[in-house]
XYZ file of C-alpha atoms in Angstrom:
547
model
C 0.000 0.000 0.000
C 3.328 2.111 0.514
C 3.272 2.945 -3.119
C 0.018 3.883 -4.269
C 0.077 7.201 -5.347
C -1.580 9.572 -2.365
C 0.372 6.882 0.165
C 3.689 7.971 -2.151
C 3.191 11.330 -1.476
C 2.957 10.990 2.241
C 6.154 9.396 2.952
C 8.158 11.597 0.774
C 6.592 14.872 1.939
C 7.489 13.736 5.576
C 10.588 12.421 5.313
C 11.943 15.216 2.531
C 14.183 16.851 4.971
C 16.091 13.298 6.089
C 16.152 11.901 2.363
C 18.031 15.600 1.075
C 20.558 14.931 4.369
C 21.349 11.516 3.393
C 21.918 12.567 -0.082
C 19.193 10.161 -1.600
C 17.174 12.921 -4.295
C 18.742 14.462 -7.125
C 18.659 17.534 -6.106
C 20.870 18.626 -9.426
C 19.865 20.974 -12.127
C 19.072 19.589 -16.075
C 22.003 21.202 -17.807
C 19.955 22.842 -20.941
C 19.291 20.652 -24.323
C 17.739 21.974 -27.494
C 16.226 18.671 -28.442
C 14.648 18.061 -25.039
C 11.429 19.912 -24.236
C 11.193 19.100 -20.544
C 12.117 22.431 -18.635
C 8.861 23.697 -20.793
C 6.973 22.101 -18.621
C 8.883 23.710 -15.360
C 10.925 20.652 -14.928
C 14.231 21.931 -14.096
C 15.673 19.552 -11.492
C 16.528 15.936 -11.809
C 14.047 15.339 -8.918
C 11.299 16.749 -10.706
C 11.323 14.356 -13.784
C 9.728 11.226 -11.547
C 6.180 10.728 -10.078
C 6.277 10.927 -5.891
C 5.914 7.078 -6.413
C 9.096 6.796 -8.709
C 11.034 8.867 -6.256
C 9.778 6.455 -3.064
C 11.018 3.522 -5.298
C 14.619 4.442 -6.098
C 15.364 6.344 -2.541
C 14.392 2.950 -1.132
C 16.374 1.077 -3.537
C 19.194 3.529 -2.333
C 18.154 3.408 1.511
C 18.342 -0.421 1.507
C 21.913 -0.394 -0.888
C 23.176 1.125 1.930
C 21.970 -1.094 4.700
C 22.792 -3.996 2.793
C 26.423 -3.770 2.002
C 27.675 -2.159 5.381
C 27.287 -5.718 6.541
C 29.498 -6.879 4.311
C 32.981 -6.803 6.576
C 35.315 -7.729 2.954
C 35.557 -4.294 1.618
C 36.870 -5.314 -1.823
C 33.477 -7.684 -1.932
C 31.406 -5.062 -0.771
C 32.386 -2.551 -3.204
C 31.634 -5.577 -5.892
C 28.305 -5.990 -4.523
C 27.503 -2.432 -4.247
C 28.115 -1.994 -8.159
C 25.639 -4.710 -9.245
C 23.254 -3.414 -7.099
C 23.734 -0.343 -8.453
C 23.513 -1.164 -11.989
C 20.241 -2.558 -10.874
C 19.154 0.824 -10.000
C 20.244 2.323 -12.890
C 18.404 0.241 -14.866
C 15.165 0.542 -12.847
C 15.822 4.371 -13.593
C 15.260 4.118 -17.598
C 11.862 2.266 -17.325
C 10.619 4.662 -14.546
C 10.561 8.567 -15.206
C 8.384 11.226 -17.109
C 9.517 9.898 -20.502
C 8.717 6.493 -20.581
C 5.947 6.052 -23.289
C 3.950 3.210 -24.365
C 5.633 1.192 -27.767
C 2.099 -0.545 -29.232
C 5.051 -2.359 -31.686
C 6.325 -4.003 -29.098
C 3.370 -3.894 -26.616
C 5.018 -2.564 -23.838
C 7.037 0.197 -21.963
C 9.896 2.134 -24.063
C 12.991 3.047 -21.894
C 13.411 6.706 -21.243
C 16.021 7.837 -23.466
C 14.532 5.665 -26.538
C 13.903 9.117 -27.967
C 17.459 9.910 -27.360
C 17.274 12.682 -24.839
C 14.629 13.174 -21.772
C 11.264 13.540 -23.149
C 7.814 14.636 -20.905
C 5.488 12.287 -21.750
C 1.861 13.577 -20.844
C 0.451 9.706 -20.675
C 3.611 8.111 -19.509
C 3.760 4.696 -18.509
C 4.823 3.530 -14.992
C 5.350 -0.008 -15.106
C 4.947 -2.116 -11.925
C 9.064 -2.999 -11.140
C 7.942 -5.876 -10.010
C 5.702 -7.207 -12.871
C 5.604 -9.073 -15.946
C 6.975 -6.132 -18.013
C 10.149 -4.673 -19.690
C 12.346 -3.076 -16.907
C 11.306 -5.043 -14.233
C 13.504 -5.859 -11.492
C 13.553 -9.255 -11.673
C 14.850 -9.457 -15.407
C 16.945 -6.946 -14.844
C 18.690 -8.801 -12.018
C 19.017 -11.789 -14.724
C 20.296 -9.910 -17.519
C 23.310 -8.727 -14.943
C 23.635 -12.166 -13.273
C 24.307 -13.538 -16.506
C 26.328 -11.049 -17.861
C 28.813 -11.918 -15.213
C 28.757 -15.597 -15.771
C 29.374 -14.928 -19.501
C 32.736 -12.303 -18.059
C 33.949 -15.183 -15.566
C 33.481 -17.886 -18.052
C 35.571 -15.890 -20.966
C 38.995 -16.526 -21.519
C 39.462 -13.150 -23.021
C 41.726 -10.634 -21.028
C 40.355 -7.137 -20.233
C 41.627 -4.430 -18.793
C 39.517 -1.505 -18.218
C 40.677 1.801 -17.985
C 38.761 4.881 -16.580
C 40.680 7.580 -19.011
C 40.370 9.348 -22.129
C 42.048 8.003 -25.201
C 44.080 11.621 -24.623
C 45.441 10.981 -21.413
C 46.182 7.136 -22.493
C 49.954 5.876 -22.347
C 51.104 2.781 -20.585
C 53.694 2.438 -22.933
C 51.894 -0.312 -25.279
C 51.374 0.255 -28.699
C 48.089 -1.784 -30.246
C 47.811 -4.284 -33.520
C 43.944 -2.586 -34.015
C 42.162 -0.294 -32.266
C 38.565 -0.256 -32.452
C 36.569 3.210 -31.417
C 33.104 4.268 -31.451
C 33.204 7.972 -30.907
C 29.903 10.131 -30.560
C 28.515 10.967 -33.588
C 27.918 15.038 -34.647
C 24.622 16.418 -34.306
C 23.610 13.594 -32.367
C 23.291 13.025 -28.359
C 24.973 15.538 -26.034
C 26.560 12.110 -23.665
C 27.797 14.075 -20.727
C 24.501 15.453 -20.235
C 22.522 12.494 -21.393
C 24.304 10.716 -18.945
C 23.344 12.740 -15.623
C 20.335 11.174 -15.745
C 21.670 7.710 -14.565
C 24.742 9.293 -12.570
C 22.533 12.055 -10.551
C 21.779 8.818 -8.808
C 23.965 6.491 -9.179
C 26.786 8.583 -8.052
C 24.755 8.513 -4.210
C 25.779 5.431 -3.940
C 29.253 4.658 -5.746
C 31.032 7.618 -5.196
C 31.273 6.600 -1.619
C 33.219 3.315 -2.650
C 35.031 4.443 -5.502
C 36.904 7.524 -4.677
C 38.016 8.410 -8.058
C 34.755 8.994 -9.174
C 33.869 12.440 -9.954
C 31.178 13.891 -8.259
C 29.065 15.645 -11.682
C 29.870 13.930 -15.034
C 32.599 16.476 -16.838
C 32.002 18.058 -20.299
C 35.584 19.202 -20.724
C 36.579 15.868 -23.441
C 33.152 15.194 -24.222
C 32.585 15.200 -28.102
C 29.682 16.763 -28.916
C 28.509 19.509 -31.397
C 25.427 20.203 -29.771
C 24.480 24.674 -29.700
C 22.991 23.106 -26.032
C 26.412 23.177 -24.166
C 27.866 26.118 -26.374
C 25.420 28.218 -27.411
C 26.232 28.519 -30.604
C 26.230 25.785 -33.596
C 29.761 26.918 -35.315
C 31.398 26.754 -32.009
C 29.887 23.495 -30.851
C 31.188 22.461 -34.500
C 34.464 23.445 -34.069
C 34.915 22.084 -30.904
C 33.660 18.711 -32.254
C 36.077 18.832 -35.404
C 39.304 19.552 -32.640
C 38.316 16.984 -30.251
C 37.855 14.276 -32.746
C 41.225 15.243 -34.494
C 43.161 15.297 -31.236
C 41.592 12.000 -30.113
C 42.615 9.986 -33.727
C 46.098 12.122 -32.859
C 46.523 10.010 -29.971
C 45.296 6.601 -31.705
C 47.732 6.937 -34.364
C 50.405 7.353 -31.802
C 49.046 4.454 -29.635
C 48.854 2.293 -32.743
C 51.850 -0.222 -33.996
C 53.546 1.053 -37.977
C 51.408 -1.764 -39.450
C 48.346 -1.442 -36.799
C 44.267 -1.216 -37.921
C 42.393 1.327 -36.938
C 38.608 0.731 -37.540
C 36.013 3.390 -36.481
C 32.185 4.273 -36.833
C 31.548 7.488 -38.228
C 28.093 9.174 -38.945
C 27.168 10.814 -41.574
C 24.817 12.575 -39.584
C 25.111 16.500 -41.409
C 26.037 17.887 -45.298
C 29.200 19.222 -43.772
C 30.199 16.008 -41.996
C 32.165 14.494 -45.075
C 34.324 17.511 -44.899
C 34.656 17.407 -41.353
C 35.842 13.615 -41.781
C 38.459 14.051 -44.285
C 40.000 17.469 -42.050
C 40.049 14.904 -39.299
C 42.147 11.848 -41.345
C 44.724 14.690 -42.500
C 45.880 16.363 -39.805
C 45.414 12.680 -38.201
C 47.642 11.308 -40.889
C 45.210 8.386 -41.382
C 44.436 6.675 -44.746
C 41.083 5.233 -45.405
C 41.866 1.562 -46.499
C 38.221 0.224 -46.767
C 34.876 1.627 -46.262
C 31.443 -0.536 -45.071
C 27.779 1.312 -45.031
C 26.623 0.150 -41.804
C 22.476 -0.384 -41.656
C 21.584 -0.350 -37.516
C 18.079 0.390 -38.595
C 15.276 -1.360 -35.942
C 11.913 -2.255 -37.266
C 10.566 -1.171 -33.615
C 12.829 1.617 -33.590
C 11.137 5.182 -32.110
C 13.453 7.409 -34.667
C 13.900 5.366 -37.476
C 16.087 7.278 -40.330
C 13.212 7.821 -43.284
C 15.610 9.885 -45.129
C 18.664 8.459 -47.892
C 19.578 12.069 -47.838
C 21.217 11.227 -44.109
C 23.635 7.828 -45.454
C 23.707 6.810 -41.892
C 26.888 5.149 -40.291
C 29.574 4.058 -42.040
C 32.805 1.704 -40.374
C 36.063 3.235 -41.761
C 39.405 0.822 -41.736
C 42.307 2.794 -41.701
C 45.700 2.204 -41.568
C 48.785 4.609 -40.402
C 49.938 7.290 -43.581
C 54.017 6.561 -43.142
C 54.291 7.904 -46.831
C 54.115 11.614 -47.861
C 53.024 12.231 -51.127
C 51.087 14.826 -52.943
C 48.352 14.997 -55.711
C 47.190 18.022 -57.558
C 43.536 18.701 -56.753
C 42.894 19.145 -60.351
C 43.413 15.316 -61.085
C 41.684 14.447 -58.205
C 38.041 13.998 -59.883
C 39.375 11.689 -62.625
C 41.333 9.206 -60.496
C 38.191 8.851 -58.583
C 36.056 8.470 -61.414
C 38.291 5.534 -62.881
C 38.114 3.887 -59.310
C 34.374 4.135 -59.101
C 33.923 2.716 -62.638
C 36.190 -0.045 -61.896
C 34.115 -0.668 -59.004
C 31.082 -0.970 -60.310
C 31.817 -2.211 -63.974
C 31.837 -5.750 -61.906
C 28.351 -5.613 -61.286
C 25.694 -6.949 -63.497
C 22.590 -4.506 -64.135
C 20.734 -6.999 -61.593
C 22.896 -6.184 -59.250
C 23.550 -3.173 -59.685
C 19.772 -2.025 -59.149
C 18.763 -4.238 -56.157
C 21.331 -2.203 -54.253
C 19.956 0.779 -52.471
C 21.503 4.246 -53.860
C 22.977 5.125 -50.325
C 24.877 2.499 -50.572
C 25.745 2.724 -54.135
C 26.792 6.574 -52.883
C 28.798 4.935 -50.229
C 30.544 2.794 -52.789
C 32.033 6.432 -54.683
C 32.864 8.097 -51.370
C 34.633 4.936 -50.368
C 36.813 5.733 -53.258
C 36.992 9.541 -52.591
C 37.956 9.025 -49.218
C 41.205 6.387 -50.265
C 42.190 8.329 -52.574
C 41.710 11.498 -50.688
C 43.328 10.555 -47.564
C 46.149 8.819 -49.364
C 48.142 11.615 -50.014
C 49.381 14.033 -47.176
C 49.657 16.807 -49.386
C 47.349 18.303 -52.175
C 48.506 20.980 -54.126
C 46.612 22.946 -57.021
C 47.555 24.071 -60.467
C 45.618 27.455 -59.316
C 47.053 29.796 -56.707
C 45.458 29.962 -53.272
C 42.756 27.089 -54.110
C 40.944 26.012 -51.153
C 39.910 22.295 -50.774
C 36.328 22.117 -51.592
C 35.529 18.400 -49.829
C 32.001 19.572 -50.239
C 31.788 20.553 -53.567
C 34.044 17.382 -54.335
C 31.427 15.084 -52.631
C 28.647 16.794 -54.731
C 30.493 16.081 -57.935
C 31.259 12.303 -57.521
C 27.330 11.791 -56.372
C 26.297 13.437 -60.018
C 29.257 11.329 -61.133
C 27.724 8.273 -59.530
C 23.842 9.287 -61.071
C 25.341 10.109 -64.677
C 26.915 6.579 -64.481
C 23.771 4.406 -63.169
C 21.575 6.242 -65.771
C 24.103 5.214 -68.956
C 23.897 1.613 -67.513
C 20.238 2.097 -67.050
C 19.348 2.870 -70.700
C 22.590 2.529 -72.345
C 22.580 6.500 -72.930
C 23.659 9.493 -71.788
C 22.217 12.106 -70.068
C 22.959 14.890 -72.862
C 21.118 12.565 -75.481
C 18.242 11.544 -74.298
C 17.364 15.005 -71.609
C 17.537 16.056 -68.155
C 13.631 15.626 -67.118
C 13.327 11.864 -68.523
C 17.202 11.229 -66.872
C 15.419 12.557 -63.455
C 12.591 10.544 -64.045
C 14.526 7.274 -64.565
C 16.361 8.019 -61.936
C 14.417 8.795 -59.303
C 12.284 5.605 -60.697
C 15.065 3.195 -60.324
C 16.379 4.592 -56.995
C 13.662 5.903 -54.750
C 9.991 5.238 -53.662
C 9.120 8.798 -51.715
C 11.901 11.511 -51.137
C 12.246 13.962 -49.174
C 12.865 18.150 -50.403
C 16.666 18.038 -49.326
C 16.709 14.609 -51.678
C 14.766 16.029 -54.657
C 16.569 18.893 -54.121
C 20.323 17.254 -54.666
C 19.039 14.608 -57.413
C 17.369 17.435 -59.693
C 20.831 19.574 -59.401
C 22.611 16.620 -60.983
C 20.220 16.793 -63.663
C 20.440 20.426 -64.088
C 16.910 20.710 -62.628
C 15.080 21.968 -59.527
C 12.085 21.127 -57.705
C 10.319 24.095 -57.927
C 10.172 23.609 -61.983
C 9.438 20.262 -61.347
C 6.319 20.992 -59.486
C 5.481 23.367 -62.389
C 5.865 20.378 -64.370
C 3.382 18.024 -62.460
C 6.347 15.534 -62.864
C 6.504 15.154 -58.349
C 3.865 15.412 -56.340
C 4.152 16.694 -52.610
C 2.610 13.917 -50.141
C 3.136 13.976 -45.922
C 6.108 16.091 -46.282
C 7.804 13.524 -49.173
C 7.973 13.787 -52.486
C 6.963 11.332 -55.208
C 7.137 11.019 -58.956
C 3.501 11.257 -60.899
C 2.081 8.696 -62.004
C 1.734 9.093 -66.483
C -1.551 9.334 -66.404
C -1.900 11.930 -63.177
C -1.676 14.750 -64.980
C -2.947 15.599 -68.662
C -1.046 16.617 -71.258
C -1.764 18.230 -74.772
C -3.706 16.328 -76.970
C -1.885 17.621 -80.231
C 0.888 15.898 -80.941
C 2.357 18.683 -83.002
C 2.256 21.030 -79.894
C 4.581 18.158 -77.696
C 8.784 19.731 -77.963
C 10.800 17.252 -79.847
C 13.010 18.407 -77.246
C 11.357 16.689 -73.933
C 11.593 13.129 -74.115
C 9.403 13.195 -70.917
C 6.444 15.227 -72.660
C 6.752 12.681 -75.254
C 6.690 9.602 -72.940
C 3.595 11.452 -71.360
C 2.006 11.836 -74.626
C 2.072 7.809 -75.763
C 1.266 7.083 -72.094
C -2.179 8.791 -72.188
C -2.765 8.329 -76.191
C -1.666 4.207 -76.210
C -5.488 3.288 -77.169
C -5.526 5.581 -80.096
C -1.501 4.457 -81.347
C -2.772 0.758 -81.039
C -6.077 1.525 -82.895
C -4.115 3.551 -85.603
C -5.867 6.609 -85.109
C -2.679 8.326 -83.933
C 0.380 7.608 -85.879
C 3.329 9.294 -84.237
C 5.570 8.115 -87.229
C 3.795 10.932 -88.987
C 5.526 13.882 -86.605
C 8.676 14.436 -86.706
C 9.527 16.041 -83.181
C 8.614 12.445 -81.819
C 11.905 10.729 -81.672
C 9.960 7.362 -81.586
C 13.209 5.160 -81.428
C 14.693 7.013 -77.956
C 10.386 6.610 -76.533
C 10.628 2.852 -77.087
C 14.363 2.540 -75.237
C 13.440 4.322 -72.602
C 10.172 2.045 -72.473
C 11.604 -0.933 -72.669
C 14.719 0.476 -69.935
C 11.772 1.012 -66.888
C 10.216 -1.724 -67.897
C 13.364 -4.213 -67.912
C 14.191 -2.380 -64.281
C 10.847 -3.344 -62.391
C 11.001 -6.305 -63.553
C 14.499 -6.849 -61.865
C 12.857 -5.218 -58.620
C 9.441 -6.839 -58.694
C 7.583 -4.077 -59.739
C 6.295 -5.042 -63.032
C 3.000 -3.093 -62.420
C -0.407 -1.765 -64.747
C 2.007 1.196 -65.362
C 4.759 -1.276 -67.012
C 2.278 -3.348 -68.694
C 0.691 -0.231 -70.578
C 4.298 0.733 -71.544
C 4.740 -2.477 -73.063
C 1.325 -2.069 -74.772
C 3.491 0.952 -76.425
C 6.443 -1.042 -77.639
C 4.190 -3.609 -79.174
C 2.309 -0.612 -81.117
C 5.186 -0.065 -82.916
């Protein structure tokens, strides 16, 4: 009955003033985050962010910690104990607060921070930590039991040290080293983080002296305007840290040593930020792998190709200094790419999604990129535009599907129908920043594509229009022998009067009826690879056998 909501209340209204002594609430401020909404809503302490009855659950977990392990006379064994139990509470802590919500996926409670920062949920869910649910106390006393079986039955040997990679030298230099740092534009950790240690530090702080007291900032990556107030700083400081951490790898790792790392792709600007990083690092990209971490039950799944997600970068130490001329730069990558992908059978070639077929051409950019320690320029003063590099090999990439597409190029059969097939091929619904970077390779933008009725705007996406959406002119004389798309449109809508013979396109010479039947028979042969041979691809075949 102790923890029914108005009994809840009670206890911690009257014993307040003896829980704040003994150091059991979390009496800390929320440090400020521009993704998290919650000090809207007045919450601007740590205390304030559970229900009375959440706060009576985890001071008693903490009260009876206590009492527990002072009987405990080994102090090595009590310190062991005291962690687990710990880790217990700091598990509790993500299925109890404000910001759990109900997942109808799953059917059940979603931790706290499934959102990725602290979240005030009006409905929230308060699952009973002693039931049948996710976060109860019972599994989560399993999942740590076993976890140490699994550590004391391993052979492995691990050390653990509590350091930054920057501060790390022992005098050992490593065959790999593998590293996860935090990604830009992502999670601000430090402060993500006080929401476990605000508590847990109650309790292990007072066994493990060389704990600090608040979780430090200082070598925390994080790009976040939250903690700096401003988004070029918070930038800046990301770029530095990141550099002087893969500093310290490359001196931790052996001549011939591996380092592999994730890296997200997680802004426009991060590519340059990347290849800044593996210069003044002096690393060399060796091999490149798109990463997919995607969750079906996932609370922020990644809807857009725009963002190409997380890649895992093997890299290897750059002993050699040589130099490359910017200027031949775009070709040697080119030949790479082509090489690359000249392996791959049209089958193949389409089944694969274009992020990853992206992630293919920057593989090459980056090892040849990174390769050489200097590049120079035949211009005076040129500044390395990684950007503006990354923007040409993606056309690159689209020019070069499109020719195996339809066995054409862009300039001969038009930039509209090369969007269209594109976009076809590639992409189901887009978003603006995606039709906004596919129509610039094609020389187009969405705005005149709109004035086109070629996309149509649906739930914030984009998609292409179906042929028969929109009407077109029903002269053929009045269709530009110019727009292979206008003419596409034009034997779409008119294929009952070309089979009956009442519309002979032969007879007008700005129909270019031989490029109309390849590009026909191109979708056509593509959906079929993809399992998408629809009414619209039967109707275009109803064209090619017209003629």
């Amino acid at each position: 009955m102790l923890f029914r909501s108005e009994g809840a209340q009670n206890v911690i209204d009257k014993n307040w003033d003896r829980y704040v002594k003994a150091d059991y609430l979390p009496l800390e401020e929320i440090k400020p985050d521009p993704r998290s909404g919650i000090r809207n809503y007045g919450i601007l302490y740590w205390y304030q962010y559970f229900s009375k009855r959440q706060l009576l659950v985890f001071v008693t977990l903490i009260e009876n910690i206590e009492k527990i392990t002072k009987r405990i006379t080994n102090e090595e064994y009590r310190k062991v104990i005291t962690t687990y139990l710990t880790l217990i509470l700091g598990k509790q802590l993500d299925a109890n607060s404000y910001g759990v919500h109900w997942h109808t996926g799953t059917d059940g409670p979603e931790l706290t921070l499934a959102f990725r920062r602290t979240n005030f949920v009006f409905n929230h869910a308060e699952p009973n930590p002693f039931g049948k649910v996710r976060g109860n106390l019972y599994s989560i006393l399993n999942d740590i039991v076993n976890g140490v079986k699994f550590c004391v039955n391993s052979d492995a040997f691990v050390q653990v040290s509590f350091e930054s990679v920057l501060n790390l030298d022992n005098g050992i230099k490593f065959d790999i080293i593998f590293a996860d740092p935090p990604n830009a534009n992502d999670i601000q950790f430090a402060e993500q983080s006080e929401f476990f240690y605000v508590w847990m530090s109650k309790i292990l702080c007072k066994h493990y002296r060389e704990l600090p007291q608040k979780i430090s900032t200082d070598e925390d990556l994080s790009d976040s305007p939250g903690r700096f107030g401003d988004r070029k700083l918070a930038l800046v400081f990301y770029e530095k840290g990141l550099t002087r951490a893969l500093e310290k790898m490359n001196f931790l790792l052996k001549e011939d040593g591996i380092l592999l790392f994730y890296f997200s792709l997680s802004h426009q600007s991060a590519w340059k930020m990347l290849v800044n990083v593996l210069h003044e690092s002096q690393f060399q990209v060796t091999n490149l792998l798109s990463i997919h971490f995607e969750n079906v039950t996932n609370v922020m799944p990644q809807i857009s190709v725009e963002n190409l997600g997380t890649i895992l970068l093997s890299c290897r130490k750059l002993l050699k200094k040589e130099s490359i001329y910017f200027e031949d730069i775009l070709n040697l990558i080119e030949s790479k790419i082509r090489e690359r992908l000249d392996k791959l059978t049209l089958n193949e070639l389409v089944l694969i999604s274009i992020s990853d077929l992206f992630i293919v051409a920057l593989e090459k950019t980056l090892e040849i990129v990174t390769k050489y320690s200097e590049i120079k320029s035949y211009q005076k003063n040129l500044v390395l535009d990684i950007d503006g590099l990354v923007n040409e090999i993606q056309k690159l990439i689209a020019f070069y599907l499109f020719s195996r597409i339809t066995t054409n190029s862009v300039g001969t059969l038009g930039n509209q129908i090369a969007f269209y097939i594109f976009v076809k091929t590639f992409y189901d619904k887009v978003s603006l920043d995606e039709v906004n970077s596919v129509s610039k390779y094609f020389g187009l933008d969405h705005i005149y594509l709109k004035s086109k009725n070629m996309i149509v705007e649906e739930e914030g996406f984009y998609r292409l229009s179906r042929l028969d959406e929109f009407l077109i002119s029903d002269k053929p004389q009045e269709i530009s022998s110019e727009n292979l798309y206008d003419q596409l449109l034009f034997a779409y809508q008119k294929i009952n009067d070309i089979k009956s013979k009442k519309t002979n396109l032969k007879n007008y010479e700005n129909f270019k009826i031989e490029k109309i039947l390849n590009i026909a028979q191109s979708l056509i042969q593509i959906k079929s690879i993809l399992g998408q041979y629809d009414s619209e691809m039967q109707n275009l075949n109803s064209i090619l056998e017209s003629f």
